Amino acid sequence: QHFGAPQDIEWAHDGRQFWILQSRPVTTALPRPAPEIEWTRANVREGLPDLPSPQTLVFCIILLNNAFERFYGRLLAPESELGPVARVFFGRVYFNLTRLLSVGARVRTPPAVLLRAMGHPERIRPEHEVVTPASPRQRLRALPDALRLASRQVVLPWRIRREFGVLRRFLSDFEIPPAASLSEAGLWAPMARWKDSSKDTLEAVLALGGVTLFEMNLQGICHRVGFPYERLPPVLAAGEKSVSAQQAFDLLALARSARSETQAREFFLRPSPAFERWREGLRDTAFLPQFEEYLAKYGHRGAQESDWALPRYREDPSPLLAAVGAHLRAEDTPAPEAILAHQQADADRAWEDFRAHLRPWQRPVLLLLARWLTGRIKRMYIWREQLRSEMMRVGAALRPWHLALAARFVARGALAQPEDYFFLTVEEIEQAVAGALPADELRARVARRRAERAQWEKLEMPLLLRESELSALIRRANASLPETEVSLLQGSCVSPGCAEGEVVVLCDPD
């Protein structure tokens, strides 16, 4: 990047940093340029903050790359050609979209399927609806892995039940807060166990990504009978809810309860409700035990819950209380029962419309098959959210252990404040617990990462990133950015009609 041409670089490492000793242009014949690699943050930003804690960030990257390589095997193009599946750019996690698309070529799936699943429908062009060709040799090499993944879909219900059992057993060991008598090694033991067992759980999550295969078959049936596939999502919304959807419905019910009670309603409608003293403000209300029950059920979750450096709802329920207050300040709070009835009516109409598109001889087979596929798709969505919720329950159970160990590090002078603990990687904490990293080195690494984070916060990182754009991003990261920047945002229309209103920029999920 500096010289504008490939360089032959000689370097050394003195035990603390790298030094460039010599650089000169490469004069030999260069190989054919590698394909432009695209990286995406889609499917990442929903669970991780814009800048996760370094501890969570490094752990997730290692875990993701390990799980993807084990799960897909030779269905993935070699890492030597396209790089790792997941990578960090300026403190943000990105998935290697180019390498993930290589899986589709080997199992004869159009790129459009993955682009939709990854959240990039605006990138789809007509050629993406056609299978990208892979050589016969590539497909033959990948055949054992393709058969292995297909067989996993057959045993998926058993696999998911097994993972839930593993997570329950893990929680039974570590849900109780740590004892003050434990050593630093004893406080670290739960995380060491989770580091090993989380690989299998993440592979189960990847197996649930096979829902796209069932969606493809359902789309094929819809196309065959001339029925728009976009009419079927109401069918998936009706009936049993995922744990995340049920969480929203239960919060809606809480808001209606608060609206019907004078003391609770007055608490939420104050100009500045004192959420930090919510138990005191809601004492003697019927709402308080209902909210306590809600926290017992969902308090292990949070707005950016994949980062265990951040508090859970049971530690800081102010985002939930603010949501209840927002409902109360609205003209009315819709009844969950009415929403459910409306969803069911939409689903019934969609099935009737689908049935009307079938010829009489198609109904015995295609209607039954479409209903089975829809049921399997919905079940996989429910499993996925439930598995995610249980993983977050483990993270919430481990947080007290992390905080206890952070307090020990502060007490012995290894860190200045407990929050610094989450700027250390898992490997560094293991070394510090074993006495292999001195206190001054820990503090120096925390200071360096805090400085990097402050610089990276200036960057507005794109959803889709090409590696050729990195040099420009580096220049921006090293320059002082203007306070405001005008940018053009393009999206996909998902609702009919037009609307005008103020634009509100939300920088935080809360």
Short mmCIF file of C-alpha atoms in Angstrom, two decimals:
data_model
loop_
_atom_site.label_atom_id
_atom_site.label_comp_id
_atom_site.label_asym_id
_atom_site.label_seq_id
_atom_site.Cartn_x
_atom_site.Cartn_y
_atom_site.Cartn_z
CA GLN A 1 0.00 0.00 0.00
CA HIS A 2 2.81 2.43 0.82
CA PHE A 3 4.88 1.89 -2.33
CA GLY A 4 2.00 1.06 -4.66
CA ALA A 5 3.57 -2.26 -5.73
CA PRO A 6 4.19 -5.73 -4.25
CA GLN A 7 7.24 -5.75 -1.94
CA ASP A 8 9.78 -8.31 -0.75
CA ILE A 9 9.91 -7.48 2.97
CA GLU A 10 12.44 -8.60 5.54
CA TRP A 11 11.32 -8.28 9.15
CA ALA A 12 12.29 -9.19 12.71
CA HIS A 13 10.50 -9.54 16.04
CA ASP A 14 12.37 -8.53 19.21
CA GLY A 15 9.95 -10.18 21.65
CA ARG A 16 7.75 -7.09 21.99
CA GLN A 17 7.12 -5.71 18.49
CA PHE A 18 7.84 -6.19 14.79
CA TRP A 19 10.51 -4.22 12.86
CA ILE A 20 10.72 -3.82 9.08
CA LEU A 21 14.37 -4.23 8.11
CA GLN A 22 14.21 -3.94 4.33
CA SER A 23 11.65 -3.59 1.55
CA ARG A 24 12.20 -3.77 -2.19
CA PRO A 25 9.92 -4.35 -5.19
CA VAL A 26 9.12 -7.93 -6.19
CA THR A 27 10.74 -8.46 -9.58
CA THR A 28 9.72 -12.04 -10.32
CA ALA A 29 6.58 -12.94 -12.25
CA LEU A 30 3.48 -12.49 -10.10
CA PRO A 31 0.70 -15.08 -9.86
CA ARG A 32 -2.75 -14.37 -11.23
CA PRO A 33 -4.55 -11.82 -8.99
CA ALA A 34 -6.74 -13.38 -6.35
CA PRO A 35 -10.48 -12.69 -6.51
CA GLU A 36 -11.73 -9.57 -4.74
CA ILE A 37 -12.88 -10.76 -1.31
CA GLU A 38 -16.05 -9.27 0.16
CA TRP A 39 -16.71 -9.19 3.89
CA THR A 40 -20.10 -8.65 5.53
CA ARG A 41 -21.29 -7.61 8.99
CA ALA A 42 -24.82 -8.83 8.31
CA ASN A 43 -26.03 -11.34 10.93
CA VAL A 44 -23.35 -10.03 13.30
CA ARG A 45 -24.54 -6.57 14.28
CA GLU A 46 -27.79 -7.89 15.75
CA GLY A 47 -26.06 -9.78 18.55
CA LEU A 48 -22.75 -7.97 19.04
CA PRO A 49 -22.20 -4.28 19.76
CA ASP A 50 -20.56 -2.14 17.11
CA LEU A 51 -17.30 -2.48 19.03
CA PRO A 52 -17.42 -5.59 21.25
CA SER A 53 -15.06 -5.95 24.17
CA PRO A 54 -11.67 -7.30 22.99
CA GLN A 55 -12.20 -10.40 25.15
CA THR A 56 -15.48 -11.32 23.46
CA LEU A 57 -14.17 -10.29 20.05
CA VAL A 58 -11.11 -12.54 20.02
CA PHE A 59 -13.02 -15.45 21.58
CA CYS A 60 -15.79 -15.20 18.97
CA ILE A 61 -13.37 -15.04 16.02
CA ILE A 62 -11.49 -18.16 17.15
CA LEU A 63 -14.76 -19.96 17.91
CA LEU A 64 -16.41 -19.00 14.61
CA ASN A 65 -13.47 -19.97 12.42
CA ASN A 66 -13.05 -23.29 14.24
CA ALA A 67 -16.76 -24.14 14.03
CA PHE A 68 -17.14 -23.19 10.35
CA GLU A 69 -14.08 -25.18 9.29
CA ARG A 70 -15.22 -28.26 11.24
CA PHE A 71 -18.82 -27.99 10.11
CA TYR A 72 -18.39 -27.34 6.36
CA GLY A 73 -15.08 -29.09 5.75
CA ARG A 74 -14.20 -29.21 2.04
CA LEU A 75 -17.44 -27.51 1.07
CA LEU A 76 -15.55 -24.31 1.83
CA ALA A 77 -12.95 -23.07 -0.62
CA PRO A 78 -9.47 -23.42 0.91
CA GLU A 79 -8.46 -20.76 3.41
CA SER A 80 -5.18 -20.35 1.53
CA GLU A 81 -7.17 -19.00 -1.44
CA LEU A 82 -9.82 -16.80 0.18
CA GLY A 83 -8.76 -16.29 3.79
CA PRO A 84 -10.56 -17.17 7.04
CA VAL A 85 -14.34 -17.33 7.41
CA ALA A 86 -14.41 -14.60 10.08
CA ARG A 87 -12.05 -11.72 10.64
CA VAL A 88 -11.79 -8.47 12.59
CA PHE A 89 -11.57 -5.09 10.87
CA PHE A 90 -11.10 -2.10 13.18
CA GLY A 91 -12.68 -3.90 16.12
CA ARG A 92 -15.69 -5.26 14.17
CA VAL A 93 -16.47 -8.86 13.22
CA TYR A 94 -16.92 -9.56 9.49
CA PHE A 95 -17.87 -12.78 7.70
CA ASN A 96 -16.06 -13.77 4.50
CA LEU A 97 -18.98 -13.56 2.07
CA THR A 98 -16.84 -14.69 -0.88
CA ARG A 99 -15.75 -17.85 0.89
CA LEU A 100 -19.25 -18.64 2.18
CA LEU A 101 -20.58 -18.34 -1.38
CA SER A 102 -18.09 -21.05 -2.38
CA VAL A 103 -20.22 -23.52 -0.38
CA GLY A 104 -23.19 -22.84 -2.67
CA ALA A 105 -21.14 -23.62 -5.77
CA ARG A 106 -20.23 -27.05 -4.40
CA VAL A 107 -23.80 -28.01 -3.42
CA ARG A 108 -25.40 -26.42 -6.50
CA THR A 109 -27.20 -23.65 -4.63
CA PRO A 110 -27.60 -20.23 -6.30
CA PRO A 111 -25.71 -17.36 -4.62
CA ALA A 112 -29.02 -15.51 -4.23
CA VAL A 113 -30.06 -18.01 -1.53
CA LEU A 114 -27.12 -17.14 0.72
CA LEU A 115 -27.32 -13.43 -0.08
CA ARG A 116 -30.93 -13.39 1.12
CA ALA A 117 -30.10 -15.48 4.19
CA MET A 118 -27.18 -13.20 5.08
CA GLY A 119 -29.30 -10.06 4.73
CA HIS A 120 -28.08 -8.73 1.37
CA PRO A 121 -31.17 -8.87 -0.89
CA GLU A 122 -30.16 -5.55 -2.48
CA ARG A 123 -26.99 -7.18 -3.83
CA ILE A 124 -28.85 -9.85 -5.81
CA ARG A 125 -28.57 -9.60 -9.58
CA PRO A 126 -30.19 -11.90 -12.17
CA GLU A 127 -27.01 -13.97 -12.50
CA HIS A 128 -27.10 -14.70 -8.76
CA GLU A 129 -30.25 -16.78 -9.27
CA VAL A 130 -28.16 -19.24 -11.32
CA VAL A 131 -25.86 -21.82 -9.74
CA THR A 132 -22.21 -20.74 -9.83
CA PRO A 133 -20.27 -23.47 -11.65
CA ALA A 134 -17.81 -25.58 -9.69
CA SER A 135 -15.41 -27.99 -11.31
CA PRO A 136 -16.25 -31.73 -11.18
CA ARG A 137 -13.14 -32.24 -9.07
CA GLN A 138 -14.29 -29.63 -6.53
CA ARG A 139 -17.74 -31.21 -6.25
CA LEU A 140 -16.27 -34.71 -5.92
CA ARG A 141 -13.91 -33.61 -3.14
CA ALA A 142 -16.80 -31.95 -1.34
CA LEU A 143 -19.26 -34.86 -1.78
CA PRO A 144 -18.48 -36.62 1.56
CA ASP A 145 -19.03 -33.36 3.45
CA ALA A 146 -22.24 -32.67 1.53
CA LEU A 147 -23.57 -36.11 2.47
CA ARG A 148 -22.45 -35.61 6.07
CA LEU A 149 -24.39 -32.31 6.33
CA ALA A 150 -27.46 -33.87 4.71
CA SER A 151 -27.41 -36.69 7.26
CA ARG A 152 -27.20 -34.14 10.07
CA GLN A 153 -30.54 -32.70 9.01
CA VAL A 154 -32.08 -36.13 9.56
CA VAL A 155 -30.83 -36.34 13.17
CA LEU A 156 -31.17 -32.61 13.85
CA PRO A 157 -34.09 -32.89 16.36
CA TRP A 158 -32.05 -35.36 18.44
CA ARG A 159 -28.95 -33.14 18.18
CA ILE A 160 -30.82 -30.05 19.37
CA ARG A 161 -32.33 -31.90 22.34
CA ARG A 162 -28.86 -33.13 23.25
CA GLU A 163 -27.42 -29.58 23.17
CA PHE A 164 -30.19 -28.32 25.44
CA GLY A 165 -29.29 -31.10 27.86
CA VAL A 166 -25.59 -30.18 27.74
CA LEU A 167 -26.38 -26.52 28.45
CA ARG A 168 -28.67 -27.42 31.36
CA ARG A 169 -25.97 -29.58 32.93
CA PHE A 170 -23.41 -26.82 32.50
CA LEU A 171 -25.73 -24.33 34.20
CA SER A 172 -26.39 -26.66 37.10
CA ASP A 173 -22.67 -26.54 37.90
CA PHE A 174 -22.04 -22.80 37.58
CA GLU A 175 -25.30 -20.88 38.02
CA ILE A 176 -24.56 -20.35 41.72
CA PRO A 177 -22.32 -17.23 42.24
CA PRO A 178 -18.70 -18.06 43.06
CA ALA A 179 -17.50 -18.44 46.63
CA ALA A 180 -15.05 -15.89 48.04
CA SER A 181 -12.70 -18.71 49.09
CA LEU A 182 -11.98 -19.80 45.50
CA SER A 183 -8.55 -19.18 43.99
CA GLU A 184 -8.08 -17.28 40.73
CA ALA A 185 -7.72 -20.63 38.94
CA GLY A 186 -10.98 -21.79 40.52
CA LEU A 187 -12.76 -18.63 39.37
CA TRP A 188 -11.48 -19.21 35.84
CA ALA A 189 -12.52 -22.89 35.69
CA PRO A 190 -16.08 -22.32 34.33
CA MET A 191 -14.81 -20.24 31.41
CA ALA A 192 -12.17 -22.84 30.62
CA ARG A 193 -14.91 -25.49 30.41
CA TRP A 194 -17.17 -23.27 28.31
CA LYS A 195 -14.33 -22.58 25.90
CA ASP A 196 -14.22 -26.29 25.08
CA SER A 197 -17.95 -27.13 25.07
CA SER A 198 -19.13 -24.03 23.15
CA LYS A 199 -17.63 -25.37 19.93
CA ASP A 200 -20.19 -28.18 19.74
CA THR A 201 -23.06 -25.84 20.58
CA LEU A 202 -22.07 -23.44 17.82
CA GLU A 203 -21.94 -26.33 15.35
CA ALA A 204 -25.57 -27.08 16.26
CA VAL A 205 -26.41 -23.45 15.48
CA LEU A 206 -24.72 -23.83 12.08
CA ALA A 207 -26.75 -26.97 11.43
CA LEU A 208 -29.89 -24.87 11.88
CA GLY A 209 -28.62 -22.72 9.01
CA GLY A 210 -29.73 -25.66 6.84
CA VAL A 211 -33.20 -24.10 7.02
CA THR A 212 -32.33 -22.44 3.69
CA LEU A 213 -32.53 -25.86 1.98
CA PHE A 214 -36.12 -26.33 3.16
CA GLU A 215 -36.91 -22.75 2.15
CA MET A 216 -35.53 -23.44 -1.33
CA ASN A 217 -37.80 -26.46 -1.72
CA LEU A 218 -40.81 -24.47 -0.55
CA GLN A 219 -39.94 -21.66 -2.96
CA GLY A 220 -39.71 -24.24 -5.75
CA ILE A 221 -43.23 -25.51 -5.01
CA CYS A 222 -44.59 -21.94 -4.93
CA HIS A 223 -42.92 -21.14 -8.25
CA ARG A 224 -44.26 -24.36 -9.78
CA VAL A 225 -47.90 -23.52 -8.93
CA GLY A 226 -47.64 -19.78 -9.56
CA PHE A 227 -48.04 -18.73 -5.91
CA PRO A 228 -45.89 -15.83 -4.61
CA TYR A 229 -43.57 -17.16 -1.92
CA GLU A 230 -43.72 -13.76 -0.19
CA ARG A 231 -47.30 -14.61 0.86
CA LEU A 232 -46.14 -17.40 3.18
CA PRO A 233 -44.31 -15.48 5.97
CA PRO A 234 -47.66 -14.86 7.80
CA VAL A 235 -47.90 -18.64 8.13
CA LEU A 236 -44.56 -18.67 9.94
CA ALA A 237 -45.62 -15.80 12.22
CA ALA A 238 -48.81 -17.53 13.38
CA GLY A 239 -49.02 -20.17 16.09
CA GLU A 240 -46.18 -21.08 18.44
CA LYS A 241 -43.72 -18.27 19.09
CA SER A 242 -39.96 -18.33 19.32
CA VAL A 243 -38.57 -17.41 22.73
CA SER A 244 -37.55 -13.97 21.40
CA ALA A 245 -41.01 -13.25 20.00
CA GLN A 246 -42.66 -14.50 23.20
CA GLN A 247 -40.39 -12.18 25.16
CA ALA A 248 -41.80 -9.25 23.19
CA PHE A 249 -45.40 -10.41 23.67
CA ASP A 250 -44.86 -10.81 27.40
CA LEU A 251 -43.41 -7.30 27.61
CA LEU A 252 -46.51 -6.01 25.81
CA ALA A 253 -48.68 -7.75 28.40
CA LEU A 254 -46.63 -6.06 31.15
CA ALA A 255 -47.27 -2.67 29.57
CA ARG A 256 -51.02 -3.30 29.51
CA SER A 257 -50.86 -4.33 33.17
CA ALA A 258 -49.01 -1.10 34.08
CA ARG A 259 -51.55 0.96 32.11
CA SER A 260 -54.41 -0.50 34.15
CA GLU A 261 -52.81 0.32 37.54
CA THR A 262 -52.71 3.93 38.75
CA GLN A 263 -49.48 3.81 40.81
CA ALA A 264 -47.54 1.92 38.11
CA ARG A 265 -48.87 4.17 35.37
CA GLU A 266 -47.86 7.31 37.29
CA PHE A 267 -44.35 5.93 37.84
CA PHE A 268 -43.78 5.39 34.11
CA LEU A 269 -45.40 8.67 33.01
CA ARG A 270 -43.18 10.90 35.14
CA PRO A 271 -41.02 13.29 33.08
CA SER A 272 -37.86 11.41 34.15
CA PRO A 273 -38.69 8.06 35.73
CA ALA A 274 -36.03 6.95 38.23
CA PHE A 275 -35.32 3.56 36.69
CA GLU A 276 -32.30 3.05 38.95
CA ARG A 277 -34.76 2.98 41.89
CA TRP A 278 -37.47 1.01 40.14
CA ARG A 279 -38.17 -1.38 42.99
CA GLU A 280 -38.73 1.50 45.34
CA GLY A 281 -40.92 3.38 42.87
CA LEU A 282 -43.06 0.32 42.09
CA ARG A 283 -43.33 -0.99 45.66
CA ASP A 284 -46.78 -2.35 46.56
CA THR A 285 -47.92 -2.46 42.93
CA ALA A 286 -49.30 -5.55 41.21
CA PHE A 287 -46.89 -4.73 38.37
CA LEU A 288 -43.75 -5.30 40.50
CA PRO A 289 -44.08 -9.09 41.06
CA GLN A 290 -45.11 -9.49 37.41
CA PHE A 291 -41.95 -7.68 36.31
CA GLU A 292 -39.83 -9.72 38.76
CA GLU A 293 -41.26 -12.88 37.18
CA TYR A 294 -40.42 -11.51 33.72
CA LEU A 295 -36.80 -10.93 34.80
CA ALA A 296 -36.60 -14.46 36.20
CA LYS A 297 -37.62 -15.74 32.78
CA TYR A 298 -35.72 -13.36 30.46
CA GLY A 299 -33.24 -11.53 32.70
CA HIS A 300 -30.30 -13.49 31.27
CA ARG A 301 -30.70 -11.62 27.98
CA GLY A 302 -29.69 -8.12 26.94
CA ALA A 303 -29.71 -5.64 24.08
CA GLN A 304 -26.23 -6.68 22.89
CA GLU A 305 -26.19 -9.97 24.67
CA SER A 306 -23.39 -11.82 22.90
CA ASP A 307 -20.84 -9.57 24.61
CA TRP A 308 -20.57 -10.86 28.18
CA ALA A 309 -18.74 -7.68 29.18
CA LEU A 310 -22.12 -5.89 29.14
CA PRO A 311 -24.76 -6.22 31.87
CA ARG A 312 -27.80 -8.46 31.45
CA TYR A 313 -31.37 -7.27 31.93
CA ARG A 314 -31.45 -8.71 35.45
CA GLU A 315 -28.50 -6.42 36.30
CA ASP A 316 -29.85 -3.36 34.48
CA PRO A 317 -33.52 -3.62 33.46
CA SER A 318 -33.76 0.06 32.47
CA PRO A 319 -34.12 -0.71 28.71
CA LEU A 320 -37.13 -2.93 29.47
CA LEU A 321 -38.66 -0.35 31.80
CA ALA A 322 -38.12 2.34 29.16
CA ALA A 323 -39.95 0.14 26.63
CA VAL A 324 -42.88 -0.25 29.02
CA GLY A 325 -42.92 3.52 29.48
CA ALA A 326 -42.92 4.07 25.73
CA HIS A 327 -46.01 1.86 25.40
CA LEU A 328 -47.76 3.80 28.16
CA ARG A 329 -47.01 7.15 26.52
CA ALA A 330 -48.60 5.88 23.29
CA GLU A 331 -52.35 6.36 22.80
CA ASP A 332 -53.04 2.68 23.33
CA THR A 333 -51.21 -0.59 23.94
CA PRO A 334 -52.38 -3.34 21.58
CA ALA A 335 -53.64 -6.53 23.17
CA PRO A 336 -51.38 -9.56 22.51
CA GLU A 337 -54.51 -11.66 21.96
CA ALA A 338 -55.66 -9.35 19.16
CA ILE A 339 -52.26 -9.53 17.47
CA LEU A 340 -52.26 -13.33 17.68
CA ALA A 341 -55.77 -13.54 16.23
CA HIS A 342 -54.79 -11.21 13.39
CA GLN A 343 -51.69 -13.30 12.62
CA GLN A 344 -53.73 -16.49 12.55
CA ALA A 345 -56.30 -14.94 10.21
CA ASP A 346 -53.48 -13.85 7.86
CA ALA A 347 -52.05 -17.38 7.92
CA ASP A 348 -55.44 -18.95 7.16
CA ARG A 349 -55.94 -16.60 4.20
CA ALA A 350 -52.45 -17.42 2.88
CA TRP A 351 -53.17 -21.17 2.99
CA GLU A 352 -56.53 -20.72 1.29
CA ASP A 353 -54.87 -18.65 -1.43
CA PHE A 354 -52.16 -21.30 -1.85
CA ARG A 355 -54.77 -24.06 -2.07
CA ALA A 356 -56.64 -22.09 -4.75
CA HIS A 357 -53.48 -22.10 -6.92
CA LEU A 358 -53.33 -25.91 -6.86
CA ARG A 359 -55.01 -28.10 -9.41
CA PRO A 360 -57.13 -30.92 -7.94
CA TRP A 361 -54.53 -33.61 -8.64
CA GLN A 362 -51.77 -31.50 -7.00
CA ARG A 363 -53.54 -31.01 -3.68
CA PRO A 364 -52.98 -34.44 -2.08
CA VAL A 365 -49.20 -34.18 -2.50
CA LEU A 366 -48.13 -30.54 -2.86
CA LEU A 367 -50.40 -29.15 -0.16
CA LEU A 368 -49.19 -31.78 2.31
CA LEU A 369 -45.56 -31.24 1.34
CA ALA A 370 -45.84 -27.44 1.59
CA ARG A 371 -47.39 -27.72 5.05
CA TRP A 372 -44.64 -30.11 6.19
CA LEU A 373 -41.88 -27.83 4.85
CA THR A 374 -43.46 -24.78 6.48
CA GLY A 375 -43.70 -26.63 9.79
CA ARG A 376 -40.04 -27.72 9.60
CA ILE A 377 -38.89 -24.19 8.73
CA LYS A 378 -40.84 -22.72 11.64
CA ARG A 379 -39.53 -25.38 14.03
CA MET A 380 -35.93 -24.63 13.00
CA TYR A 381 -36.49 -20.90 13.59
CA ILE A 382 -37.87 -21.70 17.06
CA TRP A 383 -34.93 -24.01 17.84
CA ARG A 384 -32.45 -21.39 16.67
CA GLU A 385 -33.85 -18.69 18.97
CA GLN A 386 -34.17 -21.10 21.88
CA LEU A 387 -30.60 -22.31 21.47
CA ARG A 388 -29.38 -18.72 21.30
CA SER A 389 -31.34 -17.86 24.45
CA GLU A 390 -29.85 -20.83 26.34
CA MET A 391 -26.34 -19.86 25.24
CA MET A 392 -27.00 -16.37 26.59
CA ARG A 393 -28.19 -17.98 29.83
CA VAL A 394 -24.75 -19.60 30.11
CA GLY A 395 -23.09 -16.25 29.44
CA ALA A 396 -25.19 -14.61 32.15
CA ALA A 397 -24.30 -17.39 34.61
CA LEU A 398 -20.59 -16.95 33.87
CA ARG A 399 -20.62 -13.14 34.29
CA PRO A 400 -20.41 -13.21 38.11
CA TRP A 401 -17.36 -15.44 37.81
CA HIS A 402 -15.72 -12.99 35.38
CA LEU A 403 -16.53 -10.05 37.66
CA ALA A 404 -15.15 -11.86 40.71
CA LEU A 405 -11.91 -12.61 38.87
CA ALA A 406 -11.73 -8.98 37.65
CA ALA A 407 -12.02 -7.80 41.26
CA ARG A 408 -9.11 -10.10 42.22
CA PHE A 409 -6.95 -8.62 39.43
CA VAL A 410 -7.73 -5.10 40.68
CA ALA A 411 -7.04 -6.06 44.30
CA ARG A 412 -3.54 -7.32 43.47
CA GLY A 413 -2.75 -4.30 41.27
CA ALA A 414 -2.79 -6.11 37.92
CA LEU A 415 -5.62 -3.85 36.63
CA ALA A 416 -6.70 -0.31 37.47
CA GLN A 417 -10.47 -1.00 37.34
CA PRO A 418 -12.74 -4.03 36.85
CA GLU A 419 -13.79 -2.95 33.34
CA ASP A 420 -10.18 -3.36 32.17
CA TYR A 421 -10.55 -7.12 32.60
CA PHE A 422 -12.66 -7.34 29.43
CA PHE A 423 -9.89 -5.69 27.40
CA LEU A 424 -7.79 -8.83 27.93
CA THR A 425 -8.17 -11.90 25.75
CA VAL A 426 -9.10 -15.30 27.14
CA GLU A 427 -5.56 -16.56 26.51
CA GLU A 428 -4.04 -13.57 28.35
CA ILE A 429 -6.26 -14.17 31.37
CA GLU A 430 -5.23 -17.82 31.42
CA GLN A 431 -1.58 -16.71 31.39
CA ALA A 432 -2.20 -14.12 34.10
CA VAL A 433 -3.95 -16.69 36.32
CA ALA A 434 -0.95 -19.00 35.83
CA GLY A 435 1.43 -16.15 36.74
CA ALA A 436 2.97 -15.99 33.27
CA LEU A 437 2.01 -12.35 32.54
CA PRO A 438 3.26 -9.59 34.87
CA ALA A 439 0.93 -6.82 36.06
CA ASP A 440 2.67 -4.03 34.14
CA GLU A 441 2.28 -5.96 30.87
CA LEU A 442 -1.46 -6.46 31.51
CA ARG A 443 -1.95 -2.74 32.18
CA ALA A 444 0.05 -1.82 29.07
CA ARG A 445 -2.07 -4.05 26.84
CA VAL A 446 -5.29 -2.62 28.27
CA ALA A 447 -4.06 0.95 27.68
CA ARG A 448 -3.07 0.15 24.09
CA ARG A 449 -6.46 -1.42 23.33
CA ARG A 450 -8.36 1.43 24.90
CA ALA A 451 -6.45 3.86 22.66
CA GLU A 452 -7.19 1.72 19.59
CA ARG A 453 -10.86 1.56 20.50
CA ALA A 454 -11.07 5.33 20.86
CA GLN A 455 -9.63 5.70 17.35
CA TRP A 456 -11.88 3.03 15.84
CA GLU A 457 -14.99 4.65 17.30
CA LYS A 458 -14.53 7.47 14.76
CA LEU A 459 -15.13 5.06 11.90
CA GLU A 460 -18.53 4.36 10.38
CA MET A 461 -17.90 0.87 9.07
CA PRO A 462 -19.86 -0.39 6.05
CA LEU A 463 -22.16 -3.41 6.11
CA LEU A 464 -20.32 -4.84 3.10
CA LEU A 465 -16.57 -4.36 2.77
CA ARG A 466 -14.18 -5.10 -0.09
CA GLU A 467 -10.54 -5.65 0.81
CA SER A 468 -9.54 -3.05 -1.79
CA GLU A 469 -11.32 -0.46 0.38
CA LEU A 470 -9.15 -1.13 3.41
CA SER A 471 -6.42 1.39 2.54
CA ALA A 472 -9.01 4.19 2.40
CA LEU A 473 -10.48 3.07 5.73
CA ILE A 474 -7.01 3.06 7.28
CA ARG A 475 -6.48 6.64 6.11
CA ARG A 476 -9.81 7.63 7.62
CA ALA A 477 -8.97 5.86 10.87
CA ASN A 478 -5.74 7.84 11.14
CA ALA A 479 -7.38 11.15 10.24
CA SER A 480 -9.67 13.29 12.34
CA LEU A 481 -13.14 12.83 10.90
CA PRO A 482 -15.60 15.71 10.54
CA GLU A 483 -18.33 15.84 13.16
CA THR A 484 -21.08 15.11 10.62
CA GLU A 485 -20.96 13.25 7.33
CA VAL A 486 -23.68 13.00 4.71
CA SER A 487 -24.13 9.51 3.32
CA LEU A 488 -26.59 7.85 0.95
CA LEU A 489 -28.37 4.81 2.35
CA GLN A 490 -30.15 2.38 0.05
CA GLY A 491 -32.52 -0.34 1.19
CA SER A 492 -35.20 -2.74 0.04
CA CYS A 493 -38.89 -1.86 0.21
CA VAL A 494 -40.62 -4.31 2.55
CA SER A 495 -44.02 -2.62 3.00
CA PRO A 496 -46.49 -1.17 0.50
CA GLY A 497 -47.18 2.56 0.27
CA CYS A 498 -45.20 5.65 1.21
CA ALA A 499 -44.72 7.58 4.42
CA GLU A 500 -42.98 10.77 5.49
CA GLY A 501 -41.55 11.58 8.87
CA GLU A 502 -38.52 12.70 10.82
CA VAL A 503 -35.41 10.56 10.66
CA VAL A 504 -34.14 9.52 14.09
CA VAL A 505 -30.61 8.12 14.24
CA LEU A 506 -30.34 5.42 16.91
CA CYS A 507 -26.74 4.70 17.89
CA ASP A 508 -27.62 2.09 20.52
CA PRO A 509 -30.16 -0.79 20.54
CA ASP A 510 -31.44 0.36 23.95
#
